[in-house]
Amino acid sequence: MNKKYIYSLLPLLLVALFLIVSGCSKTGTNTPATDSASNTKDTESSATETSVDSKDKLSIMLDWYPNAVHSFIYVAQEKGYFADQGLDIDVQMPADTNDSLKLVAAGKIDLALSYQPQILLARGENIPVRSIAAVVRHPLVHLLTEADGKVKSPKDLEGLTVGYSSIPLYEAMVRTMISQDGGNPDKMNLVDVGFDLIPSLASGQADAIMGGFINHEQLILEKEGHAMKSISPVDYGVPDYYELVLTASDAGIEVKKDQLTRFILAMQEGQKYVTEHPEDALNILLAHENETSPLDPEIETKSLNILLPLMNEKGQPFGGQDASSWENVRAWLVQSELIPDSVKTEDAYINLQGE
């Protein structure tokens, strides 16, 4: 082949070579870019999974089906307050309301909503649970009777029928109220009506009921057309106890003190939002209603209006507990022969805020 022909081909060969190199270069650029995007996506996905997995898991059992008093929990969950504290919360309903404290003590669940007197009663049975926060600071259980009925004060229950819900605590409450009012509790007719508190009063089977809540049974009876009179046990010798408390086990507090403290911080944020935005808080609650126990928005709205002043106390952080309250309730339970004197106040509760 002559040199002139070869030289004439050189420009073409150089162009071809340039295109090949350029093409390879572009292919090389595209591939890493695609891989980089894919890697970034995988990294983000992995980070999200790690973030969820790295959150501390806590389980809490409600005292009943979801209702207005639990709004702060669902708000804290919905608004991300638990997540902000690095917590992943599993909210459960009790199959039997009597089992939650035993499940906490056995380590089956981390937290349970229960009642201040029940914690002391549990300690009397050597069940190692204690309250870590007061949720409702005053009694919701009142003596309920028809507004135009025979009962004007507890002593009027002499010779009348009182329905109660199978709980010795409620019997002790009504007996204390009658005695404090100058009556004889042995002269009342106390009938265990189980969970039929509303029908027993509405039908006239009972002249009054003990165990009904002012934010539930009373509201339902009033909606059904029964004008109600509620008599606070605090006005007649029963100590001003915390109706609802947040409970953990002794072992759980020792092992998960930090997580439980963060739970309280998140629930305080939840309660703050409920207080400032009650309507939105109720909408969040209603979205979590249990299908077996549907909520009446009208009842829950009235219930929350009753609850908020009893949950929030000026100068006291939400959840804070006073030693005097625990000692007063303990002394009354001992006097009522429901717990032995060996039960100690300091074993029944602990304040975790700020620790």
CSV table of N, CA and C in Angstrom, one decimal, residues 25-119:
chain,number,residue,atom,x,y,z
A,25,SER,N,-15.7,6.8,27.1
A,25,SER,CA,-15.6,7.7,28.2
A,25,SER,C,-17.0,8.0,28.7
A,26,LYS,N,-18.0,8.3,27.8
A,26,LYS,CA,-19.4,8.6,28.2
A,26,LYS,C,-20.0,7.4,28.9
A,27,THR,N,-19.7,6.2,28.3
A,27,THR,CA,-20.3,5.0,28.9
A,27,THR,C,-19.8,4.9,30.4
A,28,GLY,N,-18.5,5.1,30.5
A,28,GLY,CA,-17.9,5.1,31.9
A,28,GLY,C,-18.5,6.1,32.8
A,29,THR,N,-18.8,7.3,32.3
A,29,THR,CA,-19.4,8.3,33.1
A,29,THR,C,-20.9,8.0,33.5
A,30,ASN,N,-21.6,7.4,32.6
A,30,ASN,CA,-23.0,7.1,32.8
A,30,ASN,C,-23.2,6.0,33.9
A,31,THR,N,-22.3,5.0,33.7
A,31,THR,CA,-22.5,3.8,34.6
A,31,THR,C,-22.3,4.2,36.1
A,32,PRO,N,-21.2,4.9,36.4
A,32,PRO,CA,-21.0,5.3,37.8
A,32,PRO,C,-22.2,6.2,38.3
A,33,ALA,N,-22.6,7.1,37.4
A,33,ALA,CA,-23.7,8.0,37.8
A,33,ALA,C,-25.0,7.2,38.2
A,34,THR,N,-25.3,6.3,37.3
A,34,THR,CA,-26.4,5.4,37.6
A,34,THR,C,-26.2,4.6,38.9
A,35,ASP,N,-25.0,4.1,39.0
A,35,ASP,CA,-24.7,3.3,40.3
A,35,ASP,C,-24.8,4.2,41.5
A,36,SER,N,-24.3,5.4,41.3
A,36,SER,CA,-24.3,6.4,42.5
A,36,SER,C,-25.7,6.7,42.9
A,37,ALA,N,-26.6,6.9,42.0
A,37,ALA,CA,-28.0,7.2,42.3
A,37,ALA,C,-28.6,6.0,43.0
A,38,SER,N,-28.3,4.8,42.4
A,38,SER,CA,-28.8,3.6,43.0
A,38,SER,C,-28.3,3.4,44.4
A,39,ASN,N,-27.0,3.6,44.6
A,39,ASN,CA,-26.3,3.5,45.9
A,39,ASN,C,-26.9,4.5,46.9
A,40,THR,N,-27.1,5.7,46.4
A,40,THR,CA,-27.7,6.7,47.3
A,40,THR,C,-29.1,6.3,47.8
A,41,LYS,N,-29.9,5.8,46.9
A,41,LYS,CA,-31.2,5.3,47.2
A,41,LYS,C,-31.1,4.2,48.2
A,42,ASP,N,-30.2,3.2,47.9
A,42,ASP,CA,-30.1,2.1,48.8
A,42,ASP,C,-29.6,2.5,50.2
A,43,THR,N,-28.7,3.5,50.2
A,43,THR,CA,-28.1,4.1,51.5
A,43,THR,C,-29.2,4.7,52.3
A,44,GLU,N,-30.1,5.5,51.6
A,44,GLU,CA,-31.2,6.2,52.2
A,44,GLU,C,-32.2,5.2,52.8
A,45,SER,N,-32.5,4.2,52.0
A,45,SER,CA,-33.4,3.1,52.4
A,45,SER,C,-32.8,2.4,53.7
A,46,SER,N,-31.5,2.1,53.6
A,46,SER,CA,-30.9,1.4,54.7
A,46,SER,C,-30.9,2.3,55.9
A,47,ALA,N,-30.6,3.6,55.7
A,47,ALA,CA,-30.6,4.5,56.8
A,47,ALA,C,-32.0,4.6,57.5
A,48,THR,N,-33.0,4.6,56.7
A,48,THR,CA,-34.4,4.7,57.2
A,48,THR,C,-34.7,3.4,58.0
A,49,GLU,N,-34.3,2.3,57.5
A,49,GLU,CA,-34.6,1.0,58.2
A,49,GLU,C,-33.8,1.0,59.5
A,50,THR,N,-32.5,1.4,59.4
A,50,THR,CA,-31.7,1.5,60.6
A,50,THR,C,-32.3,2.4,61.6
A,51,SER,N,-32.8,3.6,61.1
A,51,SER,CA,-33.4,4.5,62.0
A,51,SER,C,-34.6,3.9,62.8
A,52,VAL,N,-35.4,3.2,62.1
A,52,VAL,CA,-36.6,2.6,62.7
A,52,VAL,C,-36.1,1.5,63.6
A,53,ASP,N,-35.2,0.7,63.2
A,53,ASP,CA,-34.7,-0.4,64.0
A,53,ASP,C,-33.9,0.0,65.2
A,54,SER,N,-33.3,1.2,65.1
A,54,SER,CA,-32.5,1.7,66.2
A,54,SER,C,-33.3,2.3,67.3
A,55,LYS,N,-34.6,2.6,67.0
A,55,LYS,CA,-35.5,3.2,68.1
A,55,LYS,C,-35.7,2.2,69.2
A,56,ASP,N,-35.8,2.7,70.4
A,56,ASP,CA,-36.1,1.8,71.5
A,56,ASP,C,-37.6,1.5,71.5
A,57,LYS,N,-37.9,0.2,71.5
A,57,LYS,CA,-39.3,-0.3,71.5
A,57,LYS,C,-39.9,-0.4,72.9
A,58,LEU,N,-41.0,0.2,73.1
A,58,LEU,CA,-41.8,0.1,74.3
A,58,LEU,C,-43.2,-0.2,74.0
A,59,SER,N,-43.8,-1.1,74.9
A,59,SER,CA,-45.2,-1.4,74.7
A,59,SER,C,-46.0,-0.9,75.9
A,60,ILE,N,-47.2,-0.4,75.6
A,60,ILE,CA,-48.0,0.2,76.7
A,60,ILE,C,-49.4,-0.4,76.5
A,61,MET,N,-50.0,-0.9,77.6
A,61,MET,CA,-51.4,-1.4,77.6
A,61,MET,C,-52.3,-0.4,78.2
A,62,LEU,N,-53.4,-0.1,77.5
A,62,LEU,CA,-54.3,0.9,78.0
A,62,LEU,C,-55.2,0.3,79.1
A,63,ASP,N,-55.8,1.1,79.9
A,63,ASP,CA,-56.7,0.6,80.9
A,63,ASP,C,-58.1,0.1,80.4
A,64,TRP,N,-58.4,0.5,79.1
A,64,TRP,CA,-59.7,0.3,78.6
A,64,TRP,C,-59.6,0.5,77.1
A,65,TYR,N,-60.7,0.5,76.3
A,65,TYR,CA,-60.5,0.8,74.9
A,65,TYR,C,-60.2,2.3,74.7
A,66,PRO,N,-59.6,2.7,73.6
A,66,PRO,CA,-59.2,4.1,73.4
A,66,PRO,C,-60.4,5.0,73.6
A,67,ASN,N,-60.1,6.1,74.4
A,67,ASN,CA,-61.1,7.1,74.6
A,67,ASN,C,-60.4,8.4,74.9
A,68,ALA,N,-61.1,9.4,75.3
A,68,ALA,CA,-60.6,10.8,75.4
A,68,ALA,C,-59.4,10.9,76.3
A,69,VAL,N,-59.3,10.1,77.4
A,69,VAL,CA,-58.2,10.2,78.3
A,69,VAL,C,-56.9,9.7,77.7
A,70,HIS,N,-57.0,9.0,76.6
A,70,HIS,CA,-55.8,8.5,76.0
A,70,HIS,C,-55.3,9.4,74.8
A,71,SER,N,-55.9,10.5,74.7
A,71,SER,CA,-55.6,11.4,73.5
A,71,SER,C,-54.1,11.7,73.5
A,72,PHE,N,-53.5,12.0,74.6
A,72,PHE,CA,-52.1,12.4,74.7
A,72,PHE,C,-51.2,11.4,74.1
A,73,ILE,N,-51.6,10.1,74.2
A,73,ILE,CA,-50.7,9.0,73.7
A,73,ILE,C,-50.8,9.0,72.2
A,74,TYR,N,-52.0,9.1,71.6
A,74,TYR,CA,-52.2,9.0,70.2
A,74,TYR,C,-51.6,10.3,69.5
A,75,VAL,N,-51.7,11.4,70.2
A,75,VAL,CA,-51.2,12.6,69.7
A,75,VAL,C,-49.6,12.5,69.6
A,76,ALA,N,-49.1,12.0,70.7
A,76,ALA,CA,-47.6,11.9,70.8
A,76,ALA,C,-47.1,10.9,69.7
A,77,GLN,N,-47.9,10.0,69.4
A,77,GLN,CA,-47.6,9.0,68.3
A,77,GLN,C,-47.7,9.7,66.9
A,78,GLU,N,-48.8,10.3,66.7
A,78,GLU,CA,-49.2,10.9,65.4
A,78,GLU,C,-48.2,12.1,65.1
A,79,LYS,N,-47.9,12.9,66.1
A,79,LYS,CA,-47.1,14.1,65.9
A,79,LYS,C,-45.6,13.8,65.9
A,80,GLY,N,-45.2,12.6,66.2
A,80,GLY,CA,-43.8,12.2,66.2
A,80,GLY,C,-43.0,12.5,67.5
A,81,TYR,N,-43.8,12.8,68.6
A,81,TYR,CA,-43.1,13.1,69.8
A,81,TYR,C,-42.3,11.9,70.4
A,82,PHE,N,-42.9,10.7,70.2
A,82,PHE,CA,-42.2,9.5,70.6
A,82,PHE,C,-41.0,9.3,69.7
A,83,ALA,N,-41.2,9.4,68.4
A,83,ALA,CA,-40.1,9.2,67.5
A,83,ALA,C,-38.9,10.2,67.8
A,84,ASP,N,-39.3,11.5,68.1
A,84,ASP,CA,-38.3,12.5,68.5
A,84,ASP,C,-37.5,12.0,69.7
A,85,GLN,N,-38.0,11.2,70.5
A,85,GLN,CA,-37.3,10.7,71.7
A,85,GLN,C,-36.7,9.4,71.5
A,86,GLY,N,-36.7,9.0,70.2
A,86,GLY,CA,-36.0,7.7,69.8
A,86,GLY,C,-36.8,6.5,70.3
A,87,LEU,N,-38.1,6.6,70.3
A,87,LEU,CA,-39.0,5.5,70.8
A,87,LEU,C,-39.9,5.0,69.7
A,88,ASP,N,-40.2,3.8,69.7
A,88,ASP,CA,-41.1,3.1,68.9
A,88,ASP,C,-42.2,2.5,69.8
A,89,ILE,N,-43.4,3.0,69.8
A,89,ILE,CA,-44.4,2.6,70.8
A,89,ILE,C,-45.4,1.7,70.2
A,90,ASP,N,-45.7,0.6,70.9
A,90,ASP,CA,-46.7,-0.3,70.6
A,90,ASP,C,-47.9,-0.2,71.6
A,91,VAL,N,-49.0,0.4,71.1
A,91,VAL,CA,-50.2,0.6,72.0
A,91,VAL,C,-51.1,-0.6,72.0
A,92,GLN,N,-51.4,-1.2,73.1
A,92,GLN,CA,-52.2,-2.4,73.2
A,92,GLN,C,-53.5,-2.2,74.0
A,93,MET,N,-54.5,-2.9,73.7
A,93,MET,CA,-55.7,-2.9,74.6
A,93,MET,C,-55.7,-4.2,75.4
A,94,PRO,N,-56.3,-4.1,76.7
A,94,PRO,CA,-56.3,-5.2,77.5
A,94,PRO,C,-57.4,-6.2,77.1
A,95,ALA,N,-57.1,-7.5,77.2
A,95,ALA,CA,-58.2,-8.5,77.0
A,95,ALA,C,-59.0,-8.5,78.3
A,96,ASP,N,-58.3,-8.3,79.4
A,96,ASP,CA,-59.0,-8.3,80.7
A,96,ASP,C,-58.3,-7.2,81.5
A,97,THR,N,-59.1,-6.2,81.9
A,97,THR,CA,-58.5,-5.0,82.6
A,97,THR,C,-57.8,-5.4,83.9
A,98,ASN,N,-58.1,-6.6,84.4
A,98,ASN,CA,-57.4,-7.0,85.7
A,98,ASN,C,-56.0,-7.6,85.4
A,99,ASP,N,-55.7,-7.8,84.2
A,99,ASP,CA,-54.4,-8.5,83.9
A,99,ASP,C,-53.2,-7.6,83.6
A,100,SER,N,-53.5,-6.3,83.4
A,100,SER,CA,-52.4,-5.5,82.9
A,100,SER,C,-51.2,-5.4,83.9
A,101,LEU,N,-51.5,-5.2,85.2
A,101,LEU,CA,-50.4,-5.1,86.2
A,101,LEU,C,-49.6,-6.4,86.3
A,102,LYS,N,-50.3,-7.5,86.2
A,102,LYS,CA,-49.6,-8.8,86.2
A,102,LYS,C,-48.7,-9.0,85.0
A,103,LEU,N,-49.2,-8.5,83.8
A,103,LEU,CA,-48.4,-8.6,82.6
A,103,LEU,C,-47.1,-7.7,82.7
A,104,VAL,N,-47.3,-6.5,83.3
A,104,VAL,CA,-46.2,-5.6,83.5
A,104,VAL,C,-45.2,-6.2,84.4
A,105,ALA,N,-45.6,-6.8,85.5
A,105,ALA,CA,-44.8,-7.4,86.5
A,105,ALA,C,-44.0,-8.6,85.9
A,106,ALA,N,-44.6,-9.3,85.0
A,106,ALA,CA,-44.0,-10.4,84.4
A,106,ALA,C,-43.1,-10.1,83.2
A,107,GLY,N,-43.0,-8.8,82.9
A,107,GLY,CA,-42.2,-8.3,81.8
A,107,GLY,C,-42.8,-8.6,80.4
A,108,LYS,N,-44.1,-8.9,80.3
A,108,LYS,CA,-44.7,-9.1,79.0
A,108,LYS,C,-45.0,-7.8,78.3
A,109,ILE,N,-45.2,-6.8,79.1
A,109,ILE,CA,-45.4,-5.4,78.5
A,109,ILE,C,-44.6,-4.5,79.4
A,110,ASP,N,-44.2,-3.3,78.8
A,110,ASP,CA,-43.4,-2.4,79.5
A,110,ASP,C,-44.1,-1.4,80.4
A,111,LEU,N,-45.3,-1.0,79.9
A,111,LEU,CA,-46.1,0.0,80.6
A,111,LEU,C,-47.6,-0.3,80.6
A,112,ALA,N,-48.3,0.1,81.6
A,112,ALA,CA,-49.7,0.0,81.7
A,112,ALA,C,-50.3,1.2,82.4
A,113,LEU,N,-51.5,1.5,81.9
A,113,LEU,CA,-52.3,2.6,82.6
A,113,LEU,C,-53.2,1.8,83.6
A,114,SER,N,-53.1,2.3,84.8
A,114,SER,CA,-53.8,1.7,85.9
A,114,SER,C,-54.3,2.8,86.9
A,115,TYR,N,-54.6,2.4,88.1
A,115,TYR,CA,-55.2,3.4,89.1
A,115,TYR,C,-54.4,3.4,90.3
A,116,GLN,N,-54.2,4.6,90.9
A,116,GLN,CA,-53.4,4.7,92.1
A,116,GLN,C,-53.7,3.7,93.2
A,117,PRO,N,-54.9,3.5,93.6
A,117,PRO,CA,-55.2,2.5,94.7
A,117,PRO,C,-54.8,1.1,94.2
A,118,GLN,N,-55.0,0.8,92.9
A,118,GLN,CA,-54.6,-0.5,92.4
A,118,GLN,C,-53.2,-0.8,92.6
A,119,ILE,N,-52.3,0.2,92.4
A,119,ILE,CA,-50.9,0.0,92.6
A,119,ILE,C,-50.5,-0.4,94.0
